[in-house]
Short mmCIF file of C-alpha atoms in Angstrom, two decimals:
data_model
loop_
_atom_site.label_atom_id
_atom_site.label_comp_id
_atom_site.label_asym_id
_atom_site.label_seq_id
_atom_site.Cartn_x
_atom_site.Cartn_y
_atom_site.Cartn_z
CA UNK A 1 264.49 -60.90 41.72
CA UNK A 2 268.08 -59.66 41.76
CA UNK A 3 267.66 -58.10 38.33
CA UNK A 4 264.55 -56.20 39.46
CA UNK A 5 266.26 -54.94 42.60
CA UNK A 6 269.40 -53.92 40.72
CA UNK A 7 267.39 -52.03 38.11
CA UNK A 8 264.68 -50.47 40.26
CA UNK A 9 265.76 -50.75 43.86
CA UNK A 10 266.73 -48.14 46.36
CA UNK A 11 269.51 -48.35 48.91
CA UNK A 12 267.15 -49.92 51.45
CA UNK A 13 266.18 -52.59 48.91
CA UNK A 14 269.80 -53.46 48.21
CA UNK A 15 270.41 -54.04 51.90
CA UNK A 16 267.23 -56.02 52.43
CA UNK A 17 267.17 -58.23 49.34
CA UNK A 18 270.72 -58.65 48.05
CA UNK A 19 273.31 -61.02 49.46
CA UNK A 20 276.89 -60.13 48.51
CA UNK A 21 278.03 -63.73 47.98
CA UNK A 22 275.00 -64.55 45.85
CA UNK A 23 275.42 -61.36 43.83
CA UNK A 24 279.05 -62.12 43.07
CA UNK A 25 278.26 -65.75 42.20
CA UNK A 26 275.44 -64.80 39.83
CA UNK A 27 276.97 -61.65 38.40
CA UNK A 28 278.27 -63.25 35.17
CA UNK A 29 274.67 -64.04 34.20
CA UNK A 30 273.07 -60.94 35.71
CA UNK A 31 275.43 -58.55 33.96
CA UNK A 32 274.16 -59.77 30.59
CA UNK A 33 270.60 -58.82 31.58
CA UNK A 34 271.43 -55.29 32.72
CA UNK A 35 271.91 -52.19 30.67
CA UNK A 36 275.42 -50.84 30.21
CA UNK A 37 274.85 -47.96 32.65
CA UNK A 38 273.57 -50.14 35.48
CA UNK A 39 276.25 -52.77 34.88
CA UNK A 40 279.01 -50.16 34.82
CA UNK A 41 277.73 -48.44 37.94
CA UNK A 42 277.77 -51.67 39.95
CA UNK A 43 281.13 -52.82 38.56
CA UNK A 44 282.73 -49.44 39.21
CA UNK A 45 281.49 -49.43 42.80
CA UNK A 46 282.27 -53.08 43.55
CA UNK A 47 285.49 -54.20 41.93
CA UNK A 48 284.80 -57.88 42.70
CA UNK A 49 282.02 -57.73 40.10
CA UNK A 50 284.35 -56.75 37.27
CA UNK A 51 284.96 -59.56 34.78
CA UNK A 52 288.74 -59.40 35.30
CA UNK A 53 288.24 -59.95 39.05
CA UNK A 54 286.65 -63.34 38.39
CA UNK A 55 289.56 -64.55 36.29
#
């Protein structure tokens, strides 16, 4: 569900369906399922999603 919302959602969908803690916890797997543009957009906006932030 997170992948669908990240790829096709609107702002309202992000607020309604995404939980920040769950997104951060699952990001290492999710980022492999997203295209480079979507992945970069989310990682640029939310620094805690960047791979270096997890290390």
